[in-house]
């Protein structure tokens, strides 16, 4: 003990000495040596860097220090960095937890007030019922409600009075008991939840409420939420007609807003509202809004001719800053969508508070959280386009599809003809062209215009998510490659021709390459490559590949979403940021929402699903799992396909579009019947044959064959069995791939690391051949070792480079290959590859 104290005093007596512990002994460094080591560490933090070794050798002041001691110093330095990072992360998590705890306490207080109010109302109702027999007049007085007289909206004083009343009513909904809120079905609060969501149980109109924590300042959140077209896909236009300052420092705006209709069966909605932005005494920022008057008011009656005037009851955003950063956001949406003006079958969409919550309230909170995580760096994106660019592509696809469905006259659309038997509408827009991009290099020549064939129909007994997932994964079941080729030709100058003049054969290969997704994966942006070849002999070897930019949403049944969509537009292979887009696709909206009990039972029975069928099949395991949950689902399916045309080919393109959409309607109806629980085509279900084993069986074969050939265990340290074996293989750090033994080997399985390495999905994996994942050197090495692999059952491949489906290079230190044997240990089922320590170059 005395020696340790003496060492401490000796080391602390000099200010130019730094000491580190090495095997229980203190190693002392001078200040100059520490400064040199810090410079080396700052330039080369990785321990195995050759550059670090070179810098150490080039630094004379470090020459008298043993390499082992330098290594220990770097290890200690790296540990300190990790400790700082972890401490900072824990502080951030602690701040968030404190804020969430405060939010939950406020929510608990609000619920207690609501309970007290319900108890009082219950007692009052009992008293009224007791005295009803003696005083009938009292009943009349109960149901009589005073009429609400709207303040004068023609002068600033009247507008300020309306604004103050709107603020009071909004706050009573956001934090009070003005609305009887109940928990949103399917949304369970917890540590991983986006926020707390509720819908109205009994009130005029439809209402939804959300509150959550967002890591942004209140002013930034208000700025984002007020720009409604940037996050609300149904918002066509928002125009501020008047803005002036209120006497209390707030801002009053008169706003005209137009909303898209989700189907072709009902007109769109518009709003004429007052928006009031102010700061409360406690520092909270409020943005509240309400309708000013009925259908007669607005900026321009002619512009609103295609709209039904809806009413916005007091709604808005309450934003409060938190200690340590971030904000607590309360969102309330309360609307009267005038459901009387839509067909009977569609009224559930306009009378459901859950639909409002899904499309507006939850979408708003998710969007600001997405921006916050991207700003703080919590979401790490790979190299390529920035998140803002990807969001812009998603918004353009959605907006272009909504434009086609609604076909507003002021955009230049007019009805060409309507097939009454099948309700296929042909609309034409001669004013619309694809040369409106800011970059003239990517501008297209002026065309005759754009033609749209669209229709809506009712489908039953099939989950919207299942249907959209099937349409996405099995494009050949409904699409015509020649029509896709015609649409893709619109991106090339001078190549417009009627389909059939250049016939093309679709090879059946569809490769889906992911571009990005939202934080909860409820929306996927991807590029789809369709491989095709010309029928003409002189162009037999000329590639006719087609590329589509595709937006897919609502394919997870457990996720809460307003609808399921598959939207796509042809793009050229260069894919510039300002690429012209002409979206087409499908939208499926459920009319009868599923109960939370059904959701809970579905989630309880769900198991890990690595692959539904290890060889391409007409359906996936999701269909078999989810089928019992959707026996009485009714949904409305909206289809819209857009085609550019030359003025000389207008009639030909119209006939083609009409026939094409009619064929798609027939295909979708056949698919819906096939994948429904009471389907008439049982062959569409997942394959159950020895040549296509379930994932658990294949995982067992992979691990057992590895042990047989290499004499070691693939999964360490223990030998898992059953579902745990499948889970461990799926989560293995090495990229494990399996390919078939056909003349052209194709991938049939990959674990999560393998999918990440190839940058693909489990379904798109089945379109990747073995030769495509290796570079030229790798293919030569594989060919030279293939005979040995087939003879001895295993092979070691040296370090090399492989290619992802996005064209990125992936390096690996070593790869091993082995034959996967079936249960009889003599039949070879497939070949397996394991890529060790892979990383993107």
XYZ file of N, CA and C in Angstrom, residues 689-806:
354
model
N -43.193 -29.868 -50.406
C -42.634 -31.036 -51.069
C -41.191 -31.198 -50.641
N -40.622 -32.410 -50.781
C -39.231 -32.604 -50.382
C -38.260 -31.694 -51.119
N -38.600 -31.282 -52.331
C -37.689 -30.415 -53.074
C -37.741 -28.980 -52.593
N -38.694 -28.652 -51.757
C -38.806 -27.299 -51.231
C -39.107 -27.369 -49.739
N -38.142 -27.696 -48.907
C -38.384 -27.893 -47.473
C -38.662 -26.580 -46.773
N -39.226 -26.678 -45.604
C -39.454 -25.501 -44.798
C -38.120 -24.967 -44.279
N -38.168 -23.724 -43.801
C -36.933 -23.057 -43.386
C -36.224 -23.807 -42.261
N -36.980 -24.339 -41.314
C -36.369 -25.044 -40.194
C -35.612 -26.286 -40.666
N -36.187 -27.006 -41.623
C -35.515 -28.195 -42.155
C -34.237 -27.817 -42.878
N -34.304 -26.781 -43.693
C -33.104 -26.359 -44.420
C -32.016 -25.899 -43.459
N -32.401 -25.148 -42.418
C -31.409 -24.700 -41.438
C -30.718 -25.890 -40.781
N -31.489 -26.929 -40.476
C -30.905 -28.133 -39.887
C -29.939 -28.794 -40.864
N -30.306 -28.888 -42.138
C -29.423 -29.492 -43.137
C -28.140 -28.681 -43.303
N -28.256 -27.342 -43.314
C -27.064 -26.492 -43.493
C -26.069 -26.715 -42.360
N -26.529 -26.686 -41.123
C -25.642 -26.814 -39.968
C -25.063 -28.230 -39.869
N -25.876 -29.243 -40.102
C -25.385 -30.613 -40.008
C -24.365 -30.903 -41.105
N -24.605 -30.413 -42.329
C -23.658 -30.637 -43.422
C -22.344 -29.912 -43.172
N -22.405 -28.724 -42.591
C -21.184 -27.997 -42.263
C -20.345 -28.791 -41.266
N -20.997 -29.315 -40.229
C -20.284 -30.122 -39.234
C -19.716 -31.387 -39.863
N -20.446 -31.983 -40.800
C -19.994 -33.224 -41.453
C -18.747 -32.972 -42.299
N -18.702 -31.868 -43.024
C -17.593 -31.608 -43.942
C -16.383 -30.985 -43.242
N -16.599 -30.070 -42.306
C -15.495 -29.323 -41.714
C -15.087 -29.854 -40.348
N -15.901 -30.718 -39.743
C -15.557 -31.231 -38.420
C -15.680 -30.196 -37.331
N -16.458 -29.163 -37.545
C -16.664 -28.098 -36.562
C -18.113 -27.658 -36.646
N -18.531 -26.897 -35.614
C -19.909 -26.427 -35.567
C -20.012 -25.055 -36.226
N -21.049 -24.871 -37.025
C -21.289 -23.571 -37.649
C -21.797 -22.565 -36.626
N -22.651 -23.017 -35.711
C -23.214 -22.152 -34.682
C -22.548 -22.465 -33.352
N -21.875 -21.486 -32.777
C -21.145 -21.678 -31.524
C -21.687 -20.735 -30.486
N -21.392 -20.977 -29.171
C -20.656 -22.116 -28.611
C -21.521 -23.352 -28.383
N -22.850 -23.172 -28.242
C -23.714 -24.299 -27.972
C -24.329 -24.772 -29.277
N -24.961 -25.901 -29.257
C -25.641 -26.420 -30.439
C -27.141 -26.234 -30.272
N -27.685 -25.175 -30.816
C -29.120 -24.937 -30.656
C -29.931 -25.943 -31.462
N -31.176 -26.095 -31.085
C -32.071 -27.026 -31.771
C -33.398 -26.311 -32.005
N -34.175 -26.868 -32.940
C -35.508 -26.352 -33.193
C -35.494 -24.918 -33.682
N -36.450 -24.136 -33.150
C -36.576 -22.750 -33.584
C -35.348 -21.928 -33.244
N -34.669 -22.250 -32.150
C -33.478 -21.494 -31.781
C -32.375 -21.690 -32.814
N -32.262 -22.861 -33.410
C -31.278 -23.086 -34.467
C -31.578 -22.191 -35.660
N -32.830 -22.130 -36.042
C -33.228 -21.278 -37.162
C -32.946 -19.809 -36.867
N -33.244 -19.388 -35.647
C -33.029 -17.990 -35.273
C -31.545 -17.650 -35.247
N -30.722 -18.542 -34.692
C -29.280 -18.282 -34.628
C -28.661 -18.248 -36.008
N -29.127 -19.121 -36.906
C -28.606 -19.094 -38.271
C -29.002 -17.798 -38.964
N -30.212 -17.360 -38.725
C -30.687 -16.111 -39.329
C -29.891 -14.907 -38.831
N -29.474 -14.941 -37.571
C -28.762 -13.807 -36.983
C -27.245 -13.987 -37.005
N -26.737 -15.020 -37.687
C -25.294 -15.270 -37.736
C -24.580 -14.086 -38.373
N -23.392 -13.745 -37.820
C -22.688 -12.556 -38.285
C -22.142 -12.713 -39.698
N -21.830 -13.933 -40.135
C -21.333 -14.163 -41.487
C -22.489 -14.242 -42.462
N -22.244 -13.814 -43.681
C -23.261 -13.882 -44.731
C -23.340 -15.311 -45.252
N -24.459 -15.964 -45.048
C -24.651 -17.352 -45.462
C -25.673 -17.371 -46.591
N -25.264 -17.929 -47.734
C -26.109 -18.003 -48.917
C -26.214 -19.448 -49.371
N -27.339 -19.807 -49.978
C -27.531 -21.125 -50.563
C -28.014 -20.953 -51.995
N -27.480 -21.773 -52.891
C -27.889 -21.725 -54.286
C -28.284 -23.124 -54.748
N -29.123 -23.195 -55.746
C -29.580 -24.466 -56.280
C -28.482 -25.117 -57.114
N -28.710 -26.366 -57.498
C -27.736 -27.115 -58.307
C -28.212 -27.244 -59.743
N -28.922 -26.240 -60.231
C -29.382 -26.254 -61.603
C -28.255 -25.849 -62.547
N -28.526 -25.939 -63.866
C -27.506 -25.552 -64.840
C -27.096 -24.098 -64.659
N -28.043 -23.254 -64.247
C -27.746 -21.868 -63.890
C -28.143 -21.685 -62.431
N -27.199 -21.867 -61.499
C -27.535 -21.832 -60.063
C -28.144 -20.498 -59.655
N -29.250 -20.541 -58.936
C -29.901 -19.338 -58.419
C -29.971 -19.425 -56.901
N -30.002 -18.263 -56.268
C -30.056 -18.205 -54.815
C -31.441 -18.637 -54.320
N -31.440 -19.473 -53.309
C -32.712 -19.923 -52.740
C -32.850 -19.555 -51.271
N -31.759 -19.134 -50.624
C -31.847 -18.780 -49.211
C -30.672 -17.882 -48.841
N -30.904 -16.990 -47.903
C -29.843 -16.165 -47.321
C -30.286 -15.766 -45.920
N -29.341 -15.697 -44.991
C -29.689 -15.165 -43.675
C -29.684 -13.643 -43.740
N -29.927 -13.000 -42.606
C -30.040 -11.543 -42.604
C -28.765 -10.871 -43.083
N -27.604 -11.384 -42.656
C -26.337 -10.809 -43.107
C -26.165 -10.981 -44.610
N -26.613 -12.119 -45.136
C -26.527 -12.335 -46.571
C -27.397 -11.376 -47.355
N -28.608 -11.121 -46.869
C -29.469 -10.145 -47.535
C -28.880 -8.747 -47.468
N -28.277 -8.406 -46.322
C -27.643 -7.092 -46.191
C -26.459 -6.961 -47.140
N -25.676 -8.020 -47.269
C -24.506 -7.972 -48.146
C -24.923 -7.798 -49.601
N -25.957 -8.497 -50.019
C -26.416 -8.403 -51.400
C -27.360 -7.219 -51.611
N -27.767 -6.563 -50.518
C -28.685 -5.418 -50.595
C -29.953 -5.803 -51.365
N -30.611 -6.829 -50.888
C -31.808 -7.319 -51.551
C -32.790 -7.812 -50.508
N -33.892 -8.358 -50.972
C -34.915 -8.899 -50.089
C -35.002 -10.400 -50.293
N -35.742 -11.067 -49.409
C -35.820 -12.517 -49.473
C -36.500 -12.989 -50.745
N -37.535 -12.265 -51.182
C -38.211 -12.667 -52.412
C -37.361 -12.356 -53.639
N -36.748 -11.175 -53.683
C -35.915 -10.817 -54.833
C -34.661 -11.679 -54.911
N -34.287 -12.316 -53.805
C -33.109 -13.183 -53.795
C -33.230 -14.295 -54.828
N -34.428 -14.754 -55.052
C -34.639 -15.896 -55.939
C -34.415 -15.549 -57.409
N -34.199 -14.273 -57.715
C -33.898 -13.858 -59.088
C -32.416 -13.609 -59.311
N -31.570 -13.916 -58.308
C -30.134 -13.659 -58.408
C -29.414 -14.971 -58.689
N -28.629 -14.985 -59.743
C -27.842 -16.173 -60.066
C -26.490 -16.107 -59.376
N -25.861 -17.265 -59.207
C -24.602 -17.339 -58.461
C -23.508 -16.526 -59.121
N -23.444 -16.538 -60.441
C -22.351 -15.841 -61.128
C -22.431 -14.333 -60.966
N -23.628 -13.799 -60.649
C -23.776 -12.344 -60.555
C -23.208 -11.763 -59.272
N -22.962 -12.593 -58.267
C -22.490 -12.028 -57.001
C -20.979 -11.973 -56.925
N -20.267 -12.596 -57.874
C -18.807 -12.566 -57.881
C -18.313 -11.646 -58.992
N -17.125 -11.039 -58.777
C -16.481 -10.319 -59.862
C -15.753 -11.317 -60.763
N -15.022 -10.821 -61.762
C -14.377 -11.703 -62.731
C -13.377 -12.628 -62.056
N -12.576 -12.081 -61.132
C -11.594 -12.911 -60.429
C -12.281 -13.965 -59.573
N -13.350 -13.570 -58.884
C -14.073 -14.520 -58.054
C -14.699 -15.636 -58.860
N -15.234 -15.307 -60.048
C -15.827 -16.343 -60.891
C -14.765 -17.343 -61.362
N -13.577 -16.850 -61.719
C -12.505 -17.754 -62.146
C -12.076 -18.669 -60.995
N -11.965 -18.095 -59.784
C -11.585 -18.903 -58.619
C -12.639 -19.967 -58.325
N -13.910 -19.579 -58.412
C -14.984 -20.529 -58.155
C -14.985 -21.653 -59.192
N -14.749 -21.309 -60.452
C -14.733 -22.332 -61.496
C -13.589 -23.316 -61.290
N -12.424 -22.790 -60.859
C -11.280 -23.668 -60.655
C -11.464 -24.590 -59.448
N -12.220 -24.141 -58.454
C -12.423 -24.947 -57.253
C -13.743 -25.705 -57.262
N -14.549 -25.546 -58.320
C -15.871 -26.152 -58.320
C -15.787 -27.685 -58.349
N -14.848 -28.216 -59.153
C -14.705 -29.677 -59.228
C -14.313 -30.251 -57.871
N -13.414 -29.545 -57.180
C -13.008 -29.987 -55.849
C -14.184 -29.926 -54.882
N -14.992 -28.883 -55.010
C -16.159 -28.739 -54.139
C -17.126 -29.902 -54.339
N -17.388 -30.262 -55.562
C -18.336 -31.340 -55.822
C -17.768 -32.704 -55.446
N -16.434 -32.838 -55.513
C -15.827 -34.131 -55.209
C -15.620 -34.327 -53.712
N -15.071 -33.313 -53.043
C -14.755 -33.438 -51.627
C -15.856 -32.899 -50.715
N -16.756 -32.116 -51.267
C -17.865 -31.604 -50.469
C -17.605 -30.274 -49.809
N -16.386 -29.730 -49.930
C -16.083 -28.435 -49.338
C -14.983 -27.765 -50.130
N -14.880 -26.456 -49.982
C -13.828 -25.694 -50.650
C -13.619 -24.402 -49.891
N -12.358 -23.952 -49.863
C -11.994 -22.678 -49.268
C -11.688 -21.688 -50.393
N -12.359 -20.542 -50.370
C -12.125 -19.511 -51.374
C -11.357 -18.369 -50.718
N -10.318 -17.850 -51.389
C -9.510 -16.783 -50.783
C -10.279 -15.468 -50.722
N -9.671 -14.495 -50.070
C -10.271 -13.163 -49.966
C -10.533 -12.600 -51.352
N -11.614 -11.878 -51.487
C -11.958 -11.349 -52.801
C -13.040 -10.294 -52.718
N -13.636 -10.028 -53.881
C -14.659 -8.998 -54.017
C -15.901 -9.626 -54.638
N -17.060 -9.307 -54.089
C -18.314 -9.698 -54.713
C -19.154 -8.445 -54.923
N -20.291 -8.602 -55.594
C -21.108 -7.462 -55.987
C -22.494 -7.571 -55.372
N -23.015 -6.442 -54.876
C -24.390 -6.409 -54.402
C -25.321 -6.119 -55.580
N -26.606 -6.280 -55.361
C -27.559 -6.003 -56.428
C -27.610 -4.523 -56.786
N -27.105 -3.655 -55.904
C -27.039 -2.226 -56.184
C -25.769 -1.839 -56.921
